[in-house]
Short mmCIF file of C-alpha atoms in Angstrom, two decimals:
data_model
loop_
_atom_site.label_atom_id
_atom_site.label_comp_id
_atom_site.label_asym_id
_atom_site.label_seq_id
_atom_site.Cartn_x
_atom_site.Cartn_y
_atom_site.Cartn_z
CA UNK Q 1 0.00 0.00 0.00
CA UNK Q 2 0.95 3.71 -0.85
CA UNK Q 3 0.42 6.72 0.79
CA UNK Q 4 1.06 9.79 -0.63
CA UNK Q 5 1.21 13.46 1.74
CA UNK Q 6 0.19 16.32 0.09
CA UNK Q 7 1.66 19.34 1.90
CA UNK Q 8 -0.24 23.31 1.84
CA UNK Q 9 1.71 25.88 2.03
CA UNK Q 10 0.56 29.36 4.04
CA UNK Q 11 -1.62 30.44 6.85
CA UNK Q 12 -3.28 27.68 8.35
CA UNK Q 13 -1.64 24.48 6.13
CA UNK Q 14 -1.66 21.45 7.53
CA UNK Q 15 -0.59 17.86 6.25
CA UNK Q 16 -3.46 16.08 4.24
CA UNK Q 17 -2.55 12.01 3.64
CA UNK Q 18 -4.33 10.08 1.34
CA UNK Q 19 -4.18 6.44 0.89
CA UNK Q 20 -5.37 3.70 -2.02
CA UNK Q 21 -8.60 2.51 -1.24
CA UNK Q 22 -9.10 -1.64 -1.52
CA UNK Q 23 -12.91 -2.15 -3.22
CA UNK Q 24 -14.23 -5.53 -3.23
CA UNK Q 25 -17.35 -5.73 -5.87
CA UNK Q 26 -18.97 -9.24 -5.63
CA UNK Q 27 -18.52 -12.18 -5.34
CA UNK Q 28 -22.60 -12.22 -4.90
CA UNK Q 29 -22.94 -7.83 -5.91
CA UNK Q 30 -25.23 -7.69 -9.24
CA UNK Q 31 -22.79 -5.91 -11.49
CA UNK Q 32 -20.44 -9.24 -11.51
CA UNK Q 33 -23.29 -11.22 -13.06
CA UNK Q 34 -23.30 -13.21 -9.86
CA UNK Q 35 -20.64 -15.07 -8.27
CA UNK Q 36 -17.37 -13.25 -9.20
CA UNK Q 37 -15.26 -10.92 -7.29
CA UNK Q 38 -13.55 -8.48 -8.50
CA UNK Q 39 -10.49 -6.91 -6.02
CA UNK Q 40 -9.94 -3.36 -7.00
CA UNK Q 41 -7.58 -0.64 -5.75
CA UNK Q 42 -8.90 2.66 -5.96
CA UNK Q 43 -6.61 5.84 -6.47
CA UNK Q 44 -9.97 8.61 -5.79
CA UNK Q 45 -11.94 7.77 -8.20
CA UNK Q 46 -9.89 6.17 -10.65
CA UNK Q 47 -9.03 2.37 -10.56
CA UNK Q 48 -5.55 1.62 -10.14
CA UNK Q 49 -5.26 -1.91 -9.90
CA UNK Q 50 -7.93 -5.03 -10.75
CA UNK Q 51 -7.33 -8.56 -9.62
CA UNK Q 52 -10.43 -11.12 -11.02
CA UNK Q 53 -11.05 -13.51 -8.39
CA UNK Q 54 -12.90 -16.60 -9.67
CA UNK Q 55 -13.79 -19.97 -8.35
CA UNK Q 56 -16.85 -19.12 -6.05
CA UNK Q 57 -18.93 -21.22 -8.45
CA UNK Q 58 -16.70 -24.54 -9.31
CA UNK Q 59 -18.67 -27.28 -9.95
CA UNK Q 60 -15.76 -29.99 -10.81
CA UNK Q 61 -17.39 -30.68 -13.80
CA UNK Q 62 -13.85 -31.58 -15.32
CA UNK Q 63 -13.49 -34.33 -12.57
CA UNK Q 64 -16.85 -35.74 -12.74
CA UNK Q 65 -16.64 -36.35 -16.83
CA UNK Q 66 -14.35 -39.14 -15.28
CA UNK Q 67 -17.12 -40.80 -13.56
CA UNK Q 68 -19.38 -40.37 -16.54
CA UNK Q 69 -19.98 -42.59 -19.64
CA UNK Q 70 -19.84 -40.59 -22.98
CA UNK Q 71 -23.64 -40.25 -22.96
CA UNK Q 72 -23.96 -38.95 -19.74
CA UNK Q 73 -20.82 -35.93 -19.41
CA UNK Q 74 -22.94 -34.13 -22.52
CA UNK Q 75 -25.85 -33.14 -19.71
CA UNK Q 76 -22.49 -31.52 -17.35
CA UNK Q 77 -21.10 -30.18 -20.61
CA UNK Q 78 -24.25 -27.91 -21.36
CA UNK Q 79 -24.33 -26.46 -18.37
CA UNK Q 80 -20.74 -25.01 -17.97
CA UNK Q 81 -22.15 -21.73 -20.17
CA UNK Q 82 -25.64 -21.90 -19.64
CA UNK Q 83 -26.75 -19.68 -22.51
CA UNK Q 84 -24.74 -21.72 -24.70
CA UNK Q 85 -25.99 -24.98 -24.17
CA UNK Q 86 -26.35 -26.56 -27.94
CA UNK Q 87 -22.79 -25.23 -29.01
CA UNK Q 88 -21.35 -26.97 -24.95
CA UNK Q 89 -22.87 -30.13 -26.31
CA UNK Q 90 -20.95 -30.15 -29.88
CA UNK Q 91 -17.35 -29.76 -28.11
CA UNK Q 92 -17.70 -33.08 -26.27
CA UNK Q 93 -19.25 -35.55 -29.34
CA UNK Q 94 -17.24 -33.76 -32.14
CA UNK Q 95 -13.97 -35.16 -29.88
CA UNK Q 96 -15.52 -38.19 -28.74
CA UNK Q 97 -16.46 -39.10 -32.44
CA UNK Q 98 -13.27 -37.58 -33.92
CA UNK Q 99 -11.55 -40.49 -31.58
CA UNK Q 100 -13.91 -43.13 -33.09
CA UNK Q 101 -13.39 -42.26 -36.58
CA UNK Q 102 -17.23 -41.51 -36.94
CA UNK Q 103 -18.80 -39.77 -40.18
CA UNK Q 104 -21.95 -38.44 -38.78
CA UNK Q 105 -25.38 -38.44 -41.67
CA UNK Q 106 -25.32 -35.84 -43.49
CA UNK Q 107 -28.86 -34.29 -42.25
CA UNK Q 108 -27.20 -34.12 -38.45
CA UNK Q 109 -24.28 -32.40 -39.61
CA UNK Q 110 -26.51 -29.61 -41.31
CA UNK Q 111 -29.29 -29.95 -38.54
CA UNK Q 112 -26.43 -29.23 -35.82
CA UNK Q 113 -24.83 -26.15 -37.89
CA UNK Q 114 -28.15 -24.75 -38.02
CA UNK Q 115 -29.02 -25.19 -34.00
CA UNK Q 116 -25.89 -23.97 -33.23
CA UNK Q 117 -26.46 -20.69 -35.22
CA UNK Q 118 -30.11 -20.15 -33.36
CA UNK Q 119 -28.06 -20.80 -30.09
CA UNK Q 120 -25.87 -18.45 -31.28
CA UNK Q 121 -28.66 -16.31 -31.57
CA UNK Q 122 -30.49 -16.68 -28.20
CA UNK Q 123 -27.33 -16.26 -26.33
CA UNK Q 124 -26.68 -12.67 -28.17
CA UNK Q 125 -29.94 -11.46 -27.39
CA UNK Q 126 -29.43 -11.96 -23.47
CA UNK Q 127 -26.47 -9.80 -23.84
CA UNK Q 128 -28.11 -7.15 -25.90
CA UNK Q 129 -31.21 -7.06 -23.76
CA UNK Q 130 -29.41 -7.15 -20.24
CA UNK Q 131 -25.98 -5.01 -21.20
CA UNK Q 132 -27.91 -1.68 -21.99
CA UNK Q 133 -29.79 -2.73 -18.96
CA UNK Q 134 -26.75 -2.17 -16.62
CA UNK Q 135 -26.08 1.19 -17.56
CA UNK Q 136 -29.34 2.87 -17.27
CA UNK Q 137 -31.75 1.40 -19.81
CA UNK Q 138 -34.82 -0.91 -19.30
CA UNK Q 139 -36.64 -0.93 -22.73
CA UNK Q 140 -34.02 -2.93 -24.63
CA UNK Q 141 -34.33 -5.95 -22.55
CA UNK Q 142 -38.42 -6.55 -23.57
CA UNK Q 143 -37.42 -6.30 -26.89
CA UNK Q 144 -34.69 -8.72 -26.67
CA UNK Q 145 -36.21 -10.98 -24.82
CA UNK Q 146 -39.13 -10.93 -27.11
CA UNK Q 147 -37.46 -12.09 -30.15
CA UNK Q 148 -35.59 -15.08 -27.50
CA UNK Q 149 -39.09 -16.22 -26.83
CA UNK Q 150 -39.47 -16.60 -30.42
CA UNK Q 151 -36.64 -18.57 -30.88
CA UNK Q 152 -37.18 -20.82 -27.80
CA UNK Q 153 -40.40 -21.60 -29.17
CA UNK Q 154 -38.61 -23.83 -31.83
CA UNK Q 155 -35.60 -24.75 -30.09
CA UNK Q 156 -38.07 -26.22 -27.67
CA UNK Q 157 -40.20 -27.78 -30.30
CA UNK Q 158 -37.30 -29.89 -31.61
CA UNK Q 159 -35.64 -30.91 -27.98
CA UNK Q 160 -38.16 -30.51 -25.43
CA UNK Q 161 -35.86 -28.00 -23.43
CA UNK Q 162 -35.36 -24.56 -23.11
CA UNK Q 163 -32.00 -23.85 -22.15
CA UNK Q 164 -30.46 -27.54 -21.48
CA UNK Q 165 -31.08 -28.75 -24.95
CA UNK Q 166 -29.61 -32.46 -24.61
CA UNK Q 167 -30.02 -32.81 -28.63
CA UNK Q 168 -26.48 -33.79 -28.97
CA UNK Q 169 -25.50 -37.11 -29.30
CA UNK Q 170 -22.56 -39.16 -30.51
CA UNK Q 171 -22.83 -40.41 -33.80
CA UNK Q 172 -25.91 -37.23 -34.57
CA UNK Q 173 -28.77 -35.91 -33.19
CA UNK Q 174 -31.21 -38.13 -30.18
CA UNK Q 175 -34.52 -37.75 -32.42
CA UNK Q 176 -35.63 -36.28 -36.64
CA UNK Q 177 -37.12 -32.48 -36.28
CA UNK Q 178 -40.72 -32.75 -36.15
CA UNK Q 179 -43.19 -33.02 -38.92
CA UNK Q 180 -43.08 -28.61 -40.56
CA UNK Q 181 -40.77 -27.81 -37.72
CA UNK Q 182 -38.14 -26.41 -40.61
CA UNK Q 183 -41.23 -24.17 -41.65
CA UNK Q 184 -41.87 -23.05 -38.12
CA UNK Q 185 -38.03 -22.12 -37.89
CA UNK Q 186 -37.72 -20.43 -41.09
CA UNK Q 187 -40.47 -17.95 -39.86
CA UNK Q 188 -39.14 -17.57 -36.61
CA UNK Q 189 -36.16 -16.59 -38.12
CA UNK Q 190 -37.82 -14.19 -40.30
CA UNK Q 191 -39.49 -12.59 -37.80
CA UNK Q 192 -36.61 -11.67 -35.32
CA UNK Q 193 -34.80 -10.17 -38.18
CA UNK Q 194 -37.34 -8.59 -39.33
CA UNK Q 195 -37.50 -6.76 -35.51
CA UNK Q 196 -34.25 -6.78 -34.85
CA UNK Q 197 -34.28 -3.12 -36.11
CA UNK Q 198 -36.37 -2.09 -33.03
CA UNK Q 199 -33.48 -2.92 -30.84
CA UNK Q 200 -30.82 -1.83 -32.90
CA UNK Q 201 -33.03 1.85 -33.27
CA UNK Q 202 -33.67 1.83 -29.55
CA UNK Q 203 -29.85 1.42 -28.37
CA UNK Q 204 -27.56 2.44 -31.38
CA UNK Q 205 -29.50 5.79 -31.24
CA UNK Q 206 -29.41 6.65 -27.62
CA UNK Q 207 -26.83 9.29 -27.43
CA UNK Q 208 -26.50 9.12 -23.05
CA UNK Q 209 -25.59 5.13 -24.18
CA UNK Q 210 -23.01 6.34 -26.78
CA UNK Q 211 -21.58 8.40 -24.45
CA UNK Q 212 -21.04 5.22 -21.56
CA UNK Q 213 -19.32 3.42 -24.10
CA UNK Q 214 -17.84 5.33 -26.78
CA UNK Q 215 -13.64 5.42 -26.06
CA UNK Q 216 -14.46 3.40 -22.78
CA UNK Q 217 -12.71 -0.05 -21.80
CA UNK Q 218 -10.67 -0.08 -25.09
CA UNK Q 219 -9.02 -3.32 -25.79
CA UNK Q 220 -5.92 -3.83 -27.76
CA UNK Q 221 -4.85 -6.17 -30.08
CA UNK Q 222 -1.83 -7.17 -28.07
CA UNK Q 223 -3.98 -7.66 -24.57
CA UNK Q 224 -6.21 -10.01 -26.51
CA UNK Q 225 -2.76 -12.15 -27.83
CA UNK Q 226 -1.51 -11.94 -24.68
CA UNK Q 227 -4.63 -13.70 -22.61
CA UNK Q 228 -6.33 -15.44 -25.09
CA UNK Q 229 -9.10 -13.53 -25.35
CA UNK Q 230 -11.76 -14.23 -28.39
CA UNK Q 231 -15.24 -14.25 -29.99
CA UNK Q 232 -16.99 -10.99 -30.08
CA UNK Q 233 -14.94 -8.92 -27.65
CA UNK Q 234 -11.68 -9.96 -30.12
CA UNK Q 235 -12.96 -9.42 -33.47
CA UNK Q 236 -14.61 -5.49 -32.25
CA UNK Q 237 -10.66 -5.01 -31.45
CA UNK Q 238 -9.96 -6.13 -34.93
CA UNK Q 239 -8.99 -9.48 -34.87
CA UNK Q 240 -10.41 -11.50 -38.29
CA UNK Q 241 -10.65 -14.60 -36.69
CA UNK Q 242 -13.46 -16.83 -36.58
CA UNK Q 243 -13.07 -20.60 -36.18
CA UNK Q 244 -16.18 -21.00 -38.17
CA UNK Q 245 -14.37 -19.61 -41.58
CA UNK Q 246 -10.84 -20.50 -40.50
CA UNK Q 247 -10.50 -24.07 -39.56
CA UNK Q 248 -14.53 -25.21 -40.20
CA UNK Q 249 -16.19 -27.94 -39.00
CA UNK Q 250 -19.82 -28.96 -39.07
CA UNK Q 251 -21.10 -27.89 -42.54
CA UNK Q 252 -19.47 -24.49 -42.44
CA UNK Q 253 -16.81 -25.10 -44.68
CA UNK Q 254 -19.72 -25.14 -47.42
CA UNK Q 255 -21.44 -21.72 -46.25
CA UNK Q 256 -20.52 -17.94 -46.57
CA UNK Q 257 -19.67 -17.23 -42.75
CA UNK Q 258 -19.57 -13.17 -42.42
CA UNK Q 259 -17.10 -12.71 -39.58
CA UNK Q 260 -17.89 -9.25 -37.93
CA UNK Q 261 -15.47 -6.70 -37.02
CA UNK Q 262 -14.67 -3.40 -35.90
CA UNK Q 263 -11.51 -1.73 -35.23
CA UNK Q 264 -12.23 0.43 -31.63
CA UNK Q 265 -12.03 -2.29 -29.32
CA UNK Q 266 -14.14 -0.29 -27.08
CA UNK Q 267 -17.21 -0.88 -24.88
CA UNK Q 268 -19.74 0.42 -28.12
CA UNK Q 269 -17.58 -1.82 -30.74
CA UNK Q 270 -17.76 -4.60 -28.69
CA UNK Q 271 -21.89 -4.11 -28.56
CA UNK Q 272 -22.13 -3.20 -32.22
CA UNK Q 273 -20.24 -6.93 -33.17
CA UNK Q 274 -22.87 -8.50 -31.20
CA UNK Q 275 -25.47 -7.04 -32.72
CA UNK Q 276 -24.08 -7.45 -35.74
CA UNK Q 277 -23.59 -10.61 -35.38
CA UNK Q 278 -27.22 -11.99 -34.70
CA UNK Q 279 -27.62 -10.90 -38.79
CA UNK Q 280 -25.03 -12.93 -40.01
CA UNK Q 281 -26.08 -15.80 -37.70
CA UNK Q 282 -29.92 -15.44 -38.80
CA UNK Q 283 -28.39 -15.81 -42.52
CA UNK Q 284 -26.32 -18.76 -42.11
CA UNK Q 285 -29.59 -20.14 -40.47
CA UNK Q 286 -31.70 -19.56 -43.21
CA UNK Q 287 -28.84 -21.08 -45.55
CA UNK Q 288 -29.13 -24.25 -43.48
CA UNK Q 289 -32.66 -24.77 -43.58
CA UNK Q 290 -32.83 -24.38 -47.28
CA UNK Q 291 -30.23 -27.02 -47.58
CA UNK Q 292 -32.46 -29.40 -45.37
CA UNK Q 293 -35.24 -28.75 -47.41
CA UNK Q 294 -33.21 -29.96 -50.56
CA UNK Q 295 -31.65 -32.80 -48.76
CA UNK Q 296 -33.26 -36.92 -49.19
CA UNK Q 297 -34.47 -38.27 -46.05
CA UNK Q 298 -32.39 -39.94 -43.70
CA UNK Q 299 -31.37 -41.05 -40.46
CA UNK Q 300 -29.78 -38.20 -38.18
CA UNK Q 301 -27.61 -40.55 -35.95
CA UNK Q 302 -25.60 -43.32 -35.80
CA UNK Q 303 -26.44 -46.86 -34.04
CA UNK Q 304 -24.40 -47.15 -31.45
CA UNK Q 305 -23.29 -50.20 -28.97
CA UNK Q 306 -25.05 -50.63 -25.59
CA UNK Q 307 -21.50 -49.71 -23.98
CA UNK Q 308 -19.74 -47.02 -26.31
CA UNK Q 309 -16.14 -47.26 -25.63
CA UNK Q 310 -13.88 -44.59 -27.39
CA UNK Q 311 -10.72 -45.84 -28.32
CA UNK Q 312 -7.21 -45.14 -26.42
CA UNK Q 313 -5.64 -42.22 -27.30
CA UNK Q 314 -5.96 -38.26 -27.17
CA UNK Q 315 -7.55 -35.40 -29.49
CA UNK Q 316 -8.15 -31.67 -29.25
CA UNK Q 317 -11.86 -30.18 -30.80
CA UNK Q 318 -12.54 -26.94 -30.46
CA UNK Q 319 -15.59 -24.20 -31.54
CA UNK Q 320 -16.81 -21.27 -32.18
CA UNK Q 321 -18.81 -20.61 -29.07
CA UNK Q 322 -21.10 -17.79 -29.26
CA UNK Q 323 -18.78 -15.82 -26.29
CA UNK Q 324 -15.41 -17.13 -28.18
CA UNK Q 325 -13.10 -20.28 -28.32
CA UNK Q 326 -14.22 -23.57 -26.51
CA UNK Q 327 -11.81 -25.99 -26.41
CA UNK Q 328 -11.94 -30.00 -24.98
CA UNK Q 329 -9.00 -32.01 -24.51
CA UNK Q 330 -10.10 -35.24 -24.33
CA UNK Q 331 -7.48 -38.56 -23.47
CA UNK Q 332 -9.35 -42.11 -23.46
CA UNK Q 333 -7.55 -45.65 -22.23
CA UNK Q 334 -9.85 -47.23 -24.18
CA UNK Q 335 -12.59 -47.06 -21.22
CA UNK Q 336 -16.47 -46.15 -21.51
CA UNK Q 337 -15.67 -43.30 -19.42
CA UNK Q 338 -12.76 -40.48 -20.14
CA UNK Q 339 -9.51 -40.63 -18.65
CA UNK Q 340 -9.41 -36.84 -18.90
CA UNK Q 341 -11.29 -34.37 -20.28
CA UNK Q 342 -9.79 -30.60 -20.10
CA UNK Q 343 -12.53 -27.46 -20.88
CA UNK Q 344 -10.83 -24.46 -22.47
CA UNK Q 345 -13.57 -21.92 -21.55
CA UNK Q 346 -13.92 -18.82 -23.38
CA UNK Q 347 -15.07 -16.60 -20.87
CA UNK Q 348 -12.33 -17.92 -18.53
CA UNK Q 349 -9.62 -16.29 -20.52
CA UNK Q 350 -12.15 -13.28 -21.62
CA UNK Q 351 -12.48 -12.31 -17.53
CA UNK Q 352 -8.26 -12.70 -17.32
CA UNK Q 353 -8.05 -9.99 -19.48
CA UNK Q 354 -9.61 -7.25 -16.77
CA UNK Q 355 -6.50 -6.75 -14.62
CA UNK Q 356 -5.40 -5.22 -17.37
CA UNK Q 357 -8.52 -3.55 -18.82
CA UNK Q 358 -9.32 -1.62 -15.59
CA UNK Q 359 -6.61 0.39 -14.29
CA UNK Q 360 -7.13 3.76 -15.77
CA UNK Q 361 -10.53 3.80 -15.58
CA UNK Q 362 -12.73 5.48 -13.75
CA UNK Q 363 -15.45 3.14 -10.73
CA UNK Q 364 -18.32 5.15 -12.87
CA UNK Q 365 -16.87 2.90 -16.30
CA UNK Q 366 -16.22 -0.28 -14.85
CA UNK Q 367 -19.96 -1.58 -14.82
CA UNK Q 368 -19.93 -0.32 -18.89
CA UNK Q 369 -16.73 -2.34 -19.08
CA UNK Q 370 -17.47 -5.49 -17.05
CA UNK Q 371 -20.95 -6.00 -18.86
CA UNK Q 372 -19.60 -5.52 -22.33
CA UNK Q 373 -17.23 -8.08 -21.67
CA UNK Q 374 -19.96 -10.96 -22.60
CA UNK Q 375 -18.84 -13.50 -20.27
CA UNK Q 376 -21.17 -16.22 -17.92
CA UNK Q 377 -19.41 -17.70 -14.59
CA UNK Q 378 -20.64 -21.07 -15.39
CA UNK Q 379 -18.08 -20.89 -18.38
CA UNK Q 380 -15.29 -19.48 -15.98
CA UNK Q 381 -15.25 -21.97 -13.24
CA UNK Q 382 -16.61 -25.71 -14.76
#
């Protein structure tokens, strides 16, 4: 700790001392989107120093994949990022079927691109409702949370669940989409885009919202090498990469993927990618349904032994989350259960980046900068 004396000089001076100021926000304060802590060291008003404490949360879902067969880690999988739970499942049977050499039917593969891409959708739309929300504004989050309903209407159709999908499995998909469900979706999808103008009006033009996060929290290129950070809150600091385009899997090595970008890196850019992004995800949705429709039936999984046993040996998947880079390490002995199975988390290395995004801002910003940071505390701590 530092104390600085600040000395006045003439009739009546007298020695003033100030000292930093340690601020704990959280672990269970609303502005750390529940259970993490941030330690900050306060110079007046100004922030000093930030130290993200995490762990508050840990579930051990890493350990308990070990006492889980391959079926039964995808229900712990979709629940390390909650709003993210189709594109949690894919991670886990992309590995476990990259390990058994498994070609998956071609109307899963195309099925699974174009749930991931609604997920995709539904977890952007929390964040564009709820961030506007923290600094002052109410309105956006109806809207938002209008066009999720409409959304969760089909993604509920098809897997019976609403935010733990459990549509994943290895080898496909657990069940065919419903008789018109692919008509149902298509006009879903039409109308949110179709709306998604009333949130973009409401927020983009709201100058006291500009003015929160215009120049505030900026993020450089080199902080976001340095920690790993990715997704949205990379690409609005100008980094053109998108696993999705760059190393594809699923069927998006056969569709236009428009990766989003802006060159700020601040609290607005990283809002405007979001938004943004729920366009391009809407048309890569519609360009999967209309290759369903011209697909032949056929099954959407593979049959599978009674006891699925991946072979020995190791193998790295990773995705395009909708808040960044998932990874999952994944090392069999040949058991029906993993040896190991290691999460890389995207919003474990997106919080990292803070104690170095803080200092220099001002207490006022750091609720602007904390919520435009897009991460979920599920995703930090497994």
């Amino acid at each position: 700790m530092t104390t600085e004396r600040i000395v006045g000089i003439g009739a009546g001076a007298k020695e003033l001392a100030t000292e930093d100021m340690t601020l704990n926000i959280g672990p269970q304060h609303p502005s750390t989107h529940g259970v993490l802590r941030l330690r900050l060291t306060l110079d007046g008003e100004r922030i000093s120093a930030a130290e993200p404490i995490v762990g508050y949360m840990h579930r051990g879902a890493e350990k308990l994949f070990e006492v889980r067969d391959f079926r039964q880690i995808i229900v712990l999988a979709n629940r390390h990022d909650w709003l993210s739970a189709f594109s949690n499942e894919l991670g886990v049977v992309l590995a476990a079927e990259r390990m058994l050499g498994m070609e998956v039917p071609a109307r899963a593969v195309w099925t699974r691109t174009l749930l991931a891409e609604l997920n995709r959708v539904l977890n952007h739309l929390m964040f564009l409702g709820s961030y506007p929300l923290e600094v002052g504004a109410i309105t956006p989050i109806f809207y938002a949370f209008r066009e999720r309903e409409t959304l969760q209407r089909v993604m509920e159709e098809i897997s019976g669940g609403r935010m733990h999908y459990m549509f994943n499995r290895v080898g496909g998909l657990k069940d065919e989409v419903p008789a018109g469900w692919t008509a149902r979706a298509r006009t879903a999808v039409s109308e949110v885009r179709s709306r998604m103008g009333d949130i973009a009006d409401l927020i983009m033009g709201n100058e006291i919202f500009r003015a929160r996060t215009r120049g505030v929290g900026v993020l450089t290129q080199e902080q976001i090498l340095q920690y790993g950070v990715s997704g949205p809150l990379a690409r609005a600091s100008g980094v053109d990469f998108d696993l999705r385009r760059d190393e594809p899997y699923l069927a998006y090595g056969e569709l236009d993927v428009r990766v989003v970008t802006r060159q700020e890196g601040d609290c607005l850019a990283r809002f405007e990618c979001l938004l943004d992004q729920v366009y391009a995800s809407l048309d890569l949705a519609d360009a999967c349904l209309d290759r369903l429709g011209e697909l032949p039936p056929g099954p959407v999984n593979q049959r599978l032994p009674k006891v699925l046993k991946v072979p020995e040996g190791h193998t790295y998947a990773w995705t395009e989350n909708p808040l960044g880079i998932n990874g999952y390490y994944l090392v069999s002995r040949g058991e029906k259960t993993p040896w190991r199975m290691k999460l890389r988390s995207a919003s474990f290395n997106n919080i990292q980046v803070l104690a170095e995004l803080l200092p220099g801002n001002l207490v006022a910003d750091m609720i602007a900068i904390l919520g435009s940071m897009f991460f979920v505390v599920g995703d930090i701590d497994k």
